[in-house]
Coordinates of C-alpha atoms in Angstrom, one line a residue:
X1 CA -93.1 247.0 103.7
X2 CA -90.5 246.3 106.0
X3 CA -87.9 243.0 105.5
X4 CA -86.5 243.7 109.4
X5 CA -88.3 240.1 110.3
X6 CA -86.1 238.6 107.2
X7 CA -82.8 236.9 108.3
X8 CA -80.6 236.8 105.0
X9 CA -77.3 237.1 103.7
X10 CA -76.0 239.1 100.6
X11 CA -73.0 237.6 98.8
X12 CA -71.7 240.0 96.0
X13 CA -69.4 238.6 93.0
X14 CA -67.5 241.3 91.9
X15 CA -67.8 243.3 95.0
X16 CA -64.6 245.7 93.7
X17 CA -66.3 246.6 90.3
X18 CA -67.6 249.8 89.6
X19 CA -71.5 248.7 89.8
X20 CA -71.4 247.2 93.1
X21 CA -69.3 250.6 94.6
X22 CA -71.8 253.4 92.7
X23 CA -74.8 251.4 93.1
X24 CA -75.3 248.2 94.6
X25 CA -73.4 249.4 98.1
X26 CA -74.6 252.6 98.3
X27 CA -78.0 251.3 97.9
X28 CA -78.0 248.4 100.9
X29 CA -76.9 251.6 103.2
X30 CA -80.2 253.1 102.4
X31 CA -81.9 250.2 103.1
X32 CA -79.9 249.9 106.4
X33 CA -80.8 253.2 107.1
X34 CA -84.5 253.0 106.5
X35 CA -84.4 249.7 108.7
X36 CA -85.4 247.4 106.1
X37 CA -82.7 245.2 107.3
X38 CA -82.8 242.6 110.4
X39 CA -80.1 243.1 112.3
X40 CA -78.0 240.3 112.5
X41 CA -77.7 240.5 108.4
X42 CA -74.1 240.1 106.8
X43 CA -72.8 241.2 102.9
X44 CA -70.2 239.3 101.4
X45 CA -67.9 240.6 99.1
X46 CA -66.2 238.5 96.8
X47 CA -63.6 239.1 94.0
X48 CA -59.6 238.6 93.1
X49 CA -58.5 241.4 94.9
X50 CA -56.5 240.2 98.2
X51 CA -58.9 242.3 100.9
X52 CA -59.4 241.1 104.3
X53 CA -62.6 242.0 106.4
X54 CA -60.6 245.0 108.0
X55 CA -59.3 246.2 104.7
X56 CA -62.3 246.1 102.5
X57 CA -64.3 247.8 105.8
X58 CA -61.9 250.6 105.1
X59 CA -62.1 250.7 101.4
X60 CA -65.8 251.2 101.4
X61 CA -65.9 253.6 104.3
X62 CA -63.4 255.8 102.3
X63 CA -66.1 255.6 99.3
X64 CA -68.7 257.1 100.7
X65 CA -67.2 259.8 102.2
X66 CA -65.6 260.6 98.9
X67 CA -69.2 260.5 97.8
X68 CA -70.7 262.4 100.8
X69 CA -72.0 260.8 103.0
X70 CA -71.5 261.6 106.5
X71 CA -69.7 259.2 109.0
X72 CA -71.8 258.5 112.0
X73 CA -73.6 256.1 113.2
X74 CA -75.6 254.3 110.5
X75 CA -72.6 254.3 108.6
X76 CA -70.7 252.6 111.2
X77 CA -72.8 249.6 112.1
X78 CA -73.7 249.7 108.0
X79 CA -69.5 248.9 107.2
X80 CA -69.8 246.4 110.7
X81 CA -72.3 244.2 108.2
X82 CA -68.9 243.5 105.8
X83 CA -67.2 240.6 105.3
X84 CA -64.8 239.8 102.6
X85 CA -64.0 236.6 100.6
X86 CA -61.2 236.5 98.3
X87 CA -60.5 233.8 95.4
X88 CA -60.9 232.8 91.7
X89 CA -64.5 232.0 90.7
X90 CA -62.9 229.4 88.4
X91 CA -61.7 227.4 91.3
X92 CA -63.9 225.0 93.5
X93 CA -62.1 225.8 96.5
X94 CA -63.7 229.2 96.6
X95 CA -66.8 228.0 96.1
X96 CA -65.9 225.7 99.0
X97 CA -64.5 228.5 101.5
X98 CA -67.8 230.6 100.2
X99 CA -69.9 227.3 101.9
X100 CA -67.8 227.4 104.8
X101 CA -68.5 231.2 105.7
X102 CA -72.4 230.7 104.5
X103 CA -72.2 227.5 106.6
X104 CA -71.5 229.4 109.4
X105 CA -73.7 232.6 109.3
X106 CA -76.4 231.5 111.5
X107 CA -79.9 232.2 111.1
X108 CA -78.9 233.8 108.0
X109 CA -77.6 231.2 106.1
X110 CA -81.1 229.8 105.8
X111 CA -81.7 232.5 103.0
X112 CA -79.2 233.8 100.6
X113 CA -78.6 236.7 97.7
X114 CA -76.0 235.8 95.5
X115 CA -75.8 239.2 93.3
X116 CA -73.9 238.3 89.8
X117 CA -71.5 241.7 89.3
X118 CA -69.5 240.1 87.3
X119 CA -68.6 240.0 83.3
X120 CA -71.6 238.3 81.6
X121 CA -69.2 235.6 80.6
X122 CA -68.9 234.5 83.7
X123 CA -72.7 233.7 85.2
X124 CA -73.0 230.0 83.9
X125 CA -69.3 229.8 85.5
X126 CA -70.5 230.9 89.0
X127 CA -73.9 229.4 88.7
X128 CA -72.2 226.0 88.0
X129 CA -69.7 226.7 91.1
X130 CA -72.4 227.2 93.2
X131 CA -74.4 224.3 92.6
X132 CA -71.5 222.0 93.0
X133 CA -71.1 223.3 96.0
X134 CA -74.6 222.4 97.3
X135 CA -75.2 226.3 97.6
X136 CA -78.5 226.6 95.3
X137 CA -80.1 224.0 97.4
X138 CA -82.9 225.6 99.1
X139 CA -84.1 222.9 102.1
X140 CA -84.2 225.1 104.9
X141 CA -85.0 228.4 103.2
X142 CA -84.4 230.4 99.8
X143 CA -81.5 230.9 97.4
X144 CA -82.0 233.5 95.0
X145 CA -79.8 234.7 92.3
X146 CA -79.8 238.4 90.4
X147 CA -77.6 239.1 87.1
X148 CA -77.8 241.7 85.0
X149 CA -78.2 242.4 81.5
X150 CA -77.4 241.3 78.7
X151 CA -78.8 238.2 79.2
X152 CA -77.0 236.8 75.8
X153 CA -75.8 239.1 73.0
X154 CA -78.5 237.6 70.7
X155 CA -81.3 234.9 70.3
X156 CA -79.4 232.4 70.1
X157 CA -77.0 232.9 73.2
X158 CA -80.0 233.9 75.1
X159 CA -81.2 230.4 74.6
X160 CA -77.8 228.9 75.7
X161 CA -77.6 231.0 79.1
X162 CA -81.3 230.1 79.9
X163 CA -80.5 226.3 79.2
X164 CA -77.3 226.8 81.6
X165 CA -79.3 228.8 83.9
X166 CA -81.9 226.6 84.2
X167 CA -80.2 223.0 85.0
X168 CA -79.3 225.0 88.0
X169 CA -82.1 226.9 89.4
X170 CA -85.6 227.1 89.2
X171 CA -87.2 229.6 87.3
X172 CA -88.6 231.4 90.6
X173 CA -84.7 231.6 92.0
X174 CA -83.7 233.8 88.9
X175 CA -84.1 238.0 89.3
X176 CA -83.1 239.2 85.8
X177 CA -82.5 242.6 87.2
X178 CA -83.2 245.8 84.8
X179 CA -82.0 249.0 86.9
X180 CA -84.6 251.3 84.2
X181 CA -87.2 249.1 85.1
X182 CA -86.9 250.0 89.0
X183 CA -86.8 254.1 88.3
X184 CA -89.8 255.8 90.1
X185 CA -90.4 257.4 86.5
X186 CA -90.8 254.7 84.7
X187 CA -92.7 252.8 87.5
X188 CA -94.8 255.9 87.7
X189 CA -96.5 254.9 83.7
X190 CA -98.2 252.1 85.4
X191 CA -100.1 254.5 87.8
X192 CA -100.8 256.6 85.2
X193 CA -102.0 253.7 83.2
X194 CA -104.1 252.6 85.7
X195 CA -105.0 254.6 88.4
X196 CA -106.5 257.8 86.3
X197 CA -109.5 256.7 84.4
X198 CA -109.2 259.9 82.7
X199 CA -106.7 258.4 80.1
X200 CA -107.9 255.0 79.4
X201 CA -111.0 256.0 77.1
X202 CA -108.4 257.7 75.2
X203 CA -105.7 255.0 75.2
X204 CA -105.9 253.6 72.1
X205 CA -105.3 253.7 68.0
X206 CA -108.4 255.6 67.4
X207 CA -107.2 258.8 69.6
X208 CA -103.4 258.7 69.7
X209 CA -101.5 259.4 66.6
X210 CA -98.1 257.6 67.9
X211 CA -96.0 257.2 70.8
X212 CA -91.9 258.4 71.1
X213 CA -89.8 256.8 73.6
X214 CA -86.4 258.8 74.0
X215 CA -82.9 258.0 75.9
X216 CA -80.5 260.4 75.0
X217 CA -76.7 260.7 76.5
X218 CA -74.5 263.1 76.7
X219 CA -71.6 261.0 77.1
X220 CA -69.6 258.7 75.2
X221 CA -68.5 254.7 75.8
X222 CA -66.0 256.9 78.1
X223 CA -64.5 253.6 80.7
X224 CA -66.3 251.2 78.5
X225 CA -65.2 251.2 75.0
X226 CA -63.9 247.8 74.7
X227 CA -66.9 246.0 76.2
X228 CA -69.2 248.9 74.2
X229 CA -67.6 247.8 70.9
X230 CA -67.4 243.7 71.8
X231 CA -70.6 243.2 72.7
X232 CA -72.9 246.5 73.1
X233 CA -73.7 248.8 70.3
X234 CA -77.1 251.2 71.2
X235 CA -79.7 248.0 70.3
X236 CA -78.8 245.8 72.4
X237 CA -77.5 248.3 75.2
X238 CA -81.2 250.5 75.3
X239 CA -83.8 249.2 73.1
X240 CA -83.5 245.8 73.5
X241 CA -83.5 245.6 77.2
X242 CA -84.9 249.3 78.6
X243 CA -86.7 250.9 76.0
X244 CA -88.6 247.7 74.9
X245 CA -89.8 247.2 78.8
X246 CA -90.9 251.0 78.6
X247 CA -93.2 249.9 75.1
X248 CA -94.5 247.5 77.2
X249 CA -95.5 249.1 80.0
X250 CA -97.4 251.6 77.7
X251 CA -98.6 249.3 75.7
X252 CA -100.1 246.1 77.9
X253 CA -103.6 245.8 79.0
X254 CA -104.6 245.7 82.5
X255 CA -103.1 243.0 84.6
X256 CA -106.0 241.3 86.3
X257 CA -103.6 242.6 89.6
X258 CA -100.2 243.6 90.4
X259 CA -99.2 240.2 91.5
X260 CA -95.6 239.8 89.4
X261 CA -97.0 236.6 87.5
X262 CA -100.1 238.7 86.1
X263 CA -98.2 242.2 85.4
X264 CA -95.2 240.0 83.2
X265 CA -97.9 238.1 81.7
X266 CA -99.2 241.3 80.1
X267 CA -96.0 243.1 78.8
X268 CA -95.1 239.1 77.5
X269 CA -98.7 239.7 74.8
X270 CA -97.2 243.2 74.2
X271 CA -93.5 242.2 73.6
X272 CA -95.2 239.0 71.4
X273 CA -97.0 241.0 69.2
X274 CA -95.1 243.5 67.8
X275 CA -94.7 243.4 63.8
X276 CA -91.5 241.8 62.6
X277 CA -89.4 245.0 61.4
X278 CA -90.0 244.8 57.2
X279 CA -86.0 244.2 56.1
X280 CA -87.1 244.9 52.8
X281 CA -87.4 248.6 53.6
X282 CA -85.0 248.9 56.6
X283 CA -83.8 252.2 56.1
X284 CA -87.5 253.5 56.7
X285 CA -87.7 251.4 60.0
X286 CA -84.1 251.4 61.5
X287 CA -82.1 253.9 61.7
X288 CA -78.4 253.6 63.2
X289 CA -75.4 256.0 63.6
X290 CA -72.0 256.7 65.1
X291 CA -70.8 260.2 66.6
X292 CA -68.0 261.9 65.0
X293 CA -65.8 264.7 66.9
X294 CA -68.4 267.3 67.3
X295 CA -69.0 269.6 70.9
X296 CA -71.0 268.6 74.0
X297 CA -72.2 271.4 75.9
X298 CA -68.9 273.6 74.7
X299 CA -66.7 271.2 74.8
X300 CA -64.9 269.1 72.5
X301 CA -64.9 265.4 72.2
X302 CA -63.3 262.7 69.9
X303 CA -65.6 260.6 67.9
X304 CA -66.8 257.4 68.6
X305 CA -63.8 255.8 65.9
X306 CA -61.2 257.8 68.2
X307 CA -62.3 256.0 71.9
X308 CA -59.2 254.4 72.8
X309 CA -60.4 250.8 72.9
X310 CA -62.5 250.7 69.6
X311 CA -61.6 248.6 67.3
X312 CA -60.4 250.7 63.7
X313 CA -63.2 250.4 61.3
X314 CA -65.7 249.8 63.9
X315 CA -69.2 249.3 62.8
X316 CA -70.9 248.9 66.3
X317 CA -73.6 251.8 66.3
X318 CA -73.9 254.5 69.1
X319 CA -77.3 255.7 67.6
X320 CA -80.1 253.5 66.9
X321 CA -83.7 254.5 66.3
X322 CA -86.3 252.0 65.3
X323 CA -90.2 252.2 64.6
X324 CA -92.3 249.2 65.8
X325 CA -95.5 248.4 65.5
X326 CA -97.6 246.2 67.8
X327 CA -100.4 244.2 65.9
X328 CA -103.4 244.3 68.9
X329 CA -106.7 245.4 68.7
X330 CA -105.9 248.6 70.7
X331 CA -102.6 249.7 68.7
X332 CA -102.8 248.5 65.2
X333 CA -101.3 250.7 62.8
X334 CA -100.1 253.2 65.2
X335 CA -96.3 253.5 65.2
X336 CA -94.2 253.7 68.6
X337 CA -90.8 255.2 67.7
X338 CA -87.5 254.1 69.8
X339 CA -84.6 256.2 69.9
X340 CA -81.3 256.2 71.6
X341 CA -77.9 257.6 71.1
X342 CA -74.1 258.7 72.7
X343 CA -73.2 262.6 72.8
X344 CA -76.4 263.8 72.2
X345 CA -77.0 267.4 73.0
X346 CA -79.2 266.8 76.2
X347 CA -79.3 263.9 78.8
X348 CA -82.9 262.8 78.6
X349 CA -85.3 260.3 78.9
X350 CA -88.9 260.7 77.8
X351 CA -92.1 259.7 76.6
X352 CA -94.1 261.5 74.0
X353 CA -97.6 260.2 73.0
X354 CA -99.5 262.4 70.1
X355 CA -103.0 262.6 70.0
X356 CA -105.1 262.5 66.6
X357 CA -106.5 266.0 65.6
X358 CA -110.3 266.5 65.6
X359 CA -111.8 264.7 62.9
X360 CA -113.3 268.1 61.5
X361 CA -111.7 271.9 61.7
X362 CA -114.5 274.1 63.7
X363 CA -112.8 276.7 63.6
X364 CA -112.0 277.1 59.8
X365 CA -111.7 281.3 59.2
X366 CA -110.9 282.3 62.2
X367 CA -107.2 282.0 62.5
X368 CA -107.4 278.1 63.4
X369 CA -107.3 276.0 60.8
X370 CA -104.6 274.0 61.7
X371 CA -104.5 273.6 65.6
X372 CA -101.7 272.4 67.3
X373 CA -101.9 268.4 68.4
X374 CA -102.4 267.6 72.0
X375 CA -99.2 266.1 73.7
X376 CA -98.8 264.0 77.0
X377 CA -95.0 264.1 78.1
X378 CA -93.7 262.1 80.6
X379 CA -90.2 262.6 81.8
X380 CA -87.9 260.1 83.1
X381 CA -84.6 261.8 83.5
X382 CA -83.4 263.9 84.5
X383 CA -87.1 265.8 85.1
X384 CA -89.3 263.6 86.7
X385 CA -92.5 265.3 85.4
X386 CA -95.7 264.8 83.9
X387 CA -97.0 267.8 81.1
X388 CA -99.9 267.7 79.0
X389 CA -100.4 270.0 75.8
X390 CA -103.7 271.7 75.1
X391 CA -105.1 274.9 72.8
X392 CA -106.5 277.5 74.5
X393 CA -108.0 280.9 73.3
X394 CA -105.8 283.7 73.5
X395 CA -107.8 286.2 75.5
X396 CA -108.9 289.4 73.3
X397 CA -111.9 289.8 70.4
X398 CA -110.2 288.1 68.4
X399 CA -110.4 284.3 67.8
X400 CA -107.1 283.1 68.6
X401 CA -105.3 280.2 69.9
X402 CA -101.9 279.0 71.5
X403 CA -100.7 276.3 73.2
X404 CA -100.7 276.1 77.2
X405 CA -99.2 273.5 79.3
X406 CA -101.0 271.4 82.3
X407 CA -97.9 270.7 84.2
X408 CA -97.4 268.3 87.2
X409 CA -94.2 267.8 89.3
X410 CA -94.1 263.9 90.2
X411 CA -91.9 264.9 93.2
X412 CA -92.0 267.6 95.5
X413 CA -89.5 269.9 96.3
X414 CA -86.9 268.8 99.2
X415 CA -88.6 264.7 98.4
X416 CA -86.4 261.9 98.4
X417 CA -86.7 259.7 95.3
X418 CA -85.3 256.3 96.0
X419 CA -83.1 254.8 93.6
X420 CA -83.6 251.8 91.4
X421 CA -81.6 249.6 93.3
X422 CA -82.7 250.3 96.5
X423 CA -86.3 249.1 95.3
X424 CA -85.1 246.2 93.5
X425 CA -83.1 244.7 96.0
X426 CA -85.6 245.0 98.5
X427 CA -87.9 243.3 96.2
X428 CA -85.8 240.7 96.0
X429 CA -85.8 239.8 99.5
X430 CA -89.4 240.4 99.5
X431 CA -89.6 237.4 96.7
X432 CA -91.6 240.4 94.7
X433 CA -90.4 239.5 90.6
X434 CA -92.7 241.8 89.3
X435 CA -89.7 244.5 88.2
X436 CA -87.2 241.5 87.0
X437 CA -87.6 240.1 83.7
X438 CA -88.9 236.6 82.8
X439 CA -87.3 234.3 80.3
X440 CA -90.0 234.7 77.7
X441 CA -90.1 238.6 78.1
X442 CA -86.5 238.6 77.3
X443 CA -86.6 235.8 74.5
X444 CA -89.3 237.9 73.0
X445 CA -87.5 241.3 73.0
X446 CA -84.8 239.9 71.3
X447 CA -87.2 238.4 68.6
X448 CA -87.8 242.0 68.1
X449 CA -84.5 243.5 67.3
X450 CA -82.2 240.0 66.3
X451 CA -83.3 240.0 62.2
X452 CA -82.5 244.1 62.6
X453 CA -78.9 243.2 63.8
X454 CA -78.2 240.3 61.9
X455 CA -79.1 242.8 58.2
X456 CA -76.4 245.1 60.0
X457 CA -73.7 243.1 60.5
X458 CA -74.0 242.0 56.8
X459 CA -73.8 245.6 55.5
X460 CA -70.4 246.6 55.1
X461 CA -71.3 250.5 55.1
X462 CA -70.5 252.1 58.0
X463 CA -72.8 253.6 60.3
X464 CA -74.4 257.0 59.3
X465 CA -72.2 259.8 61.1
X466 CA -73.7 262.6 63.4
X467 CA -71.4 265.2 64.5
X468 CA -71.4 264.7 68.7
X469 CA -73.5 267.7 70.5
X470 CA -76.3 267.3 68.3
X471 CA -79.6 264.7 68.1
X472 CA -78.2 262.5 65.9
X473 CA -78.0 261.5 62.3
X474 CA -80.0 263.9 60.3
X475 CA -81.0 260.6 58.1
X476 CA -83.3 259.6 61.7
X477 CA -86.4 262.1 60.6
X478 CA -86.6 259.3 57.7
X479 CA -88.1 257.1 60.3
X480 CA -91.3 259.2 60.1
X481 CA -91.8 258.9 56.6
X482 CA -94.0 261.6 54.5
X483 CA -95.8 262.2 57.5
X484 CA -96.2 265.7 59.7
X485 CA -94.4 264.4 62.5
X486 CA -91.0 264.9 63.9
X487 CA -88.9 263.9 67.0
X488 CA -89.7 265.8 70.2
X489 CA -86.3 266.6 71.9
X490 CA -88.1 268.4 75.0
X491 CA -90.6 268.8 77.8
X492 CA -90.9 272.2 77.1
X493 CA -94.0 273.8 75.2
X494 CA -92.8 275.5 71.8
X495 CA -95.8 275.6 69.6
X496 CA -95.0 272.8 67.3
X497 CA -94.8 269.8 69.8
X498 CA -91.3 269.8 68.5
X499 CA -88.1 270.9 68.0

């Protein structure tokens, strides 16, 4: 669907940063290119550096042809789109200069972005600088607002920036924007879900065994220690914000249609349901770590203790892994297992469901007594692919088995996969929430993890230490109890299901 008919104007705070020149930037070009932009629509930049128009025009050309892209003539009337509006967001007589230019950018100033690229701290500030300003006020068209996660550091703080949030805007002009959420992959589980009839009969506690959702990293808190160690750690970095939104799109029941309000209604019963993690017996149901000086791919890295900017003594965890368990009438009892973790030995993001085995061995005598489970793997990063794990016979007299994979590429060769942000902020022009998060989504997630943090920052042990280059604390296969299974690291087929 095309927004060319949509006069509007994007105003980005923190227009300097690193997230609105890697991603946010380079992802309005693409939607420039593609024409999903009228023509006569501007982008603000605003921040403390002292740019003009002409300067920050240059400074963003000279970005993306560091990061290859071509200068011609999309990128020319792309960088003709930028203006640039220097001040303190602190002061009111930015907010007042930012009225002036909005004031007088036509049609456009009917209908405004105001994209939050700014330091967490710092949204209430804005928020209440732009509603003093009469800039939220939405009497001849829309004003819509995105920030980004964390929204809070906890319950409790998550409470406090809704109830700042919320004597400003309406719920509808909030876009809680989670960049995982918007990757094809991950948007791809919901037409697997619901588009292949195939897997729904078998969707279910009484034929899946459990369900492994994987981010791994290669890298450290490299650019990002200080804020990593303030306020992140992996929980609230990945499971309480992408991985938990990844449960839920496994886990919810069919919307009654993709309208936003319906889809966020579902993942809402799924986020709502899941079992409070037992804090009597933690150490079977949380798992979290902190990388040591080990080798990534051959070379060699400091551990987490030694990142300039943390804090000596830190105990802010780089590893966390957590088993959850969502009390429904489909998945009671069957355990989905959460994992993420820094300098890891592979960049990857996955899904692994297990199927049950056959209730009875047919084939007891005959060299199968013990058949291999059936696995569905869906990759998220950096393969993009959907693989499914059967038995076969092994041709010959004999009867013998081994595993063979069903595999299917999500993309074709030479396809372009468009990025997160490209979707998202189409979407938000569109008015199409159905990717951002809702209040009660994100209240509920944090429900989820909270009690786990709050027991850890009470424990004056440190976090368990895994030498960097491998897949984390050896303490994590715990998490599975006295059970057969283990952690699948890979796609590929090795005649385990794991390795």
């Amino acid at each position: 669907m095309s927004c060319c008919g949509i006069s509007h104007a994007y105003v980005i705070f923190g227009a300097t940063g690193n997230l609105a020149a890697n991603k946010l930037l380079p992802a309005l070009y693409q939607l420039h290119c593609m024409g999903h932009m009228a023509e006569d629509v501007e982008i603000l930049g605003c921040g403390r550096t002292p740019f003009t128009q002409e300067t920050w025009q240059i400074e963003v050309r000279k970005q993306f042809v560091e990061s290859g892209i071509a200068e011609d003539a999309s990128l020319d009337s792309f960088i003709q789109r930028l203006d640039y509006l220097s001040g303190s967001l602190k002061e009111a007589a930015f907010y007042q200069s930012l009225g002036d230019w909005i004031g007088n950018d036509g049609e456009c100033a009917n209908n405004v972005v105001f994209y939050l690229s700014v330091s967490p701290e710092l949204y209430v500030t804005v928020t209440e600088g732009l509603a003093a300003a009469q800039l939220l006020e939405e009497s001849h068209g829309w004003r819509r607002m995105v920030i980004e996660k964390p929204f809070g550091h906890d319950l409790e703080s998550a409470r406090e920036l809704q109830h700042s949030l919320s004597d400003q805007l309406k719920e509808e002009q909030i876009y809680r924007i989670d960049h995982y959420v918007g990757k094809e992959a991950v948007q791809n589980l919901l037409v697997l879900r619901f588009a292949n009839l195939i897997l729904e009969p078998l969707w279910n506690r009484y034929h899946i065994d459990h369900i492994q959702i994987t981010h791994a990293e290669t890298v450290g808190v490299d650019g990002r220690a200080s804020y990593y160690d303030n306020s992140g750690g992996a929980v609230r970095d990945m499971i309480q914000s992408h991985l938990l939104q990844v449960m839920a799109l496994l886990a919810m029941e069919p919307p009654v249609s993709m309208e936003a309000e319906a889809l966020r209604n579902e993942k809402v019963k799924v986020l709502q349901s899941i079992r409070p993690v037992n804090l009597e017996q933690l150490a079977t149901h949380a798992i979290r770590g902190q990388y040591a000086a080990g080798e990534v791919k051959g070379v060699a890295v400091p551990g987490y203790l030694q990142e300039e900017g943390v804090a000596a003594g830190s105990h802010t965890e780089s590893y966390a892994a957590m088993k959850l368990y969502i009390d429904n009438w489909r998945w009671k009892d069957v355990p989905f297992y959460l994992r993420t973790g820094k300098r890891l030995q592979e960049r990857r993001s996955m899904v692994a469901v297990r199927f049950k085995q056959p209730p009875m061995q047919l084939f007891q005598g005959s060299g199968i007594y013990q058949p291999h489970p059936n696995w569905l793997l869906i990759g998220i990063q950096p393969e993009d692919a959907v693989r499914m794990e059967i038995s076969a016979k092994v041709p010959g007299l004999e009867m013998h088995t081994r595993q063979i994979v069903m595999d299917a590429s999500v993309s074709t060769p030479g396809e372009r996969k468009a990025e997160a942000y490209e979707e998202l902020l189409l979407d938000v022009i569109k008015g199409d929430r159905s990717l951002f998060l809702r209040y009660d989504e994100v209240k509920a997630a944090w429900t989820v993890v909270d009690p786990v943090m709050q027991r850890w920052s009470e424990d004056e042990q440190l976090p368990l230490q895994y030498p960097a280059g491998g897949w984390g604390p050896k303490a994590a296969e715990k998490i599975f109890g006295d059970s057969d299974r283990a952690w699948r690291h890979s796609l590929s087929c090795n005649g385990k299901g794991s390795e």
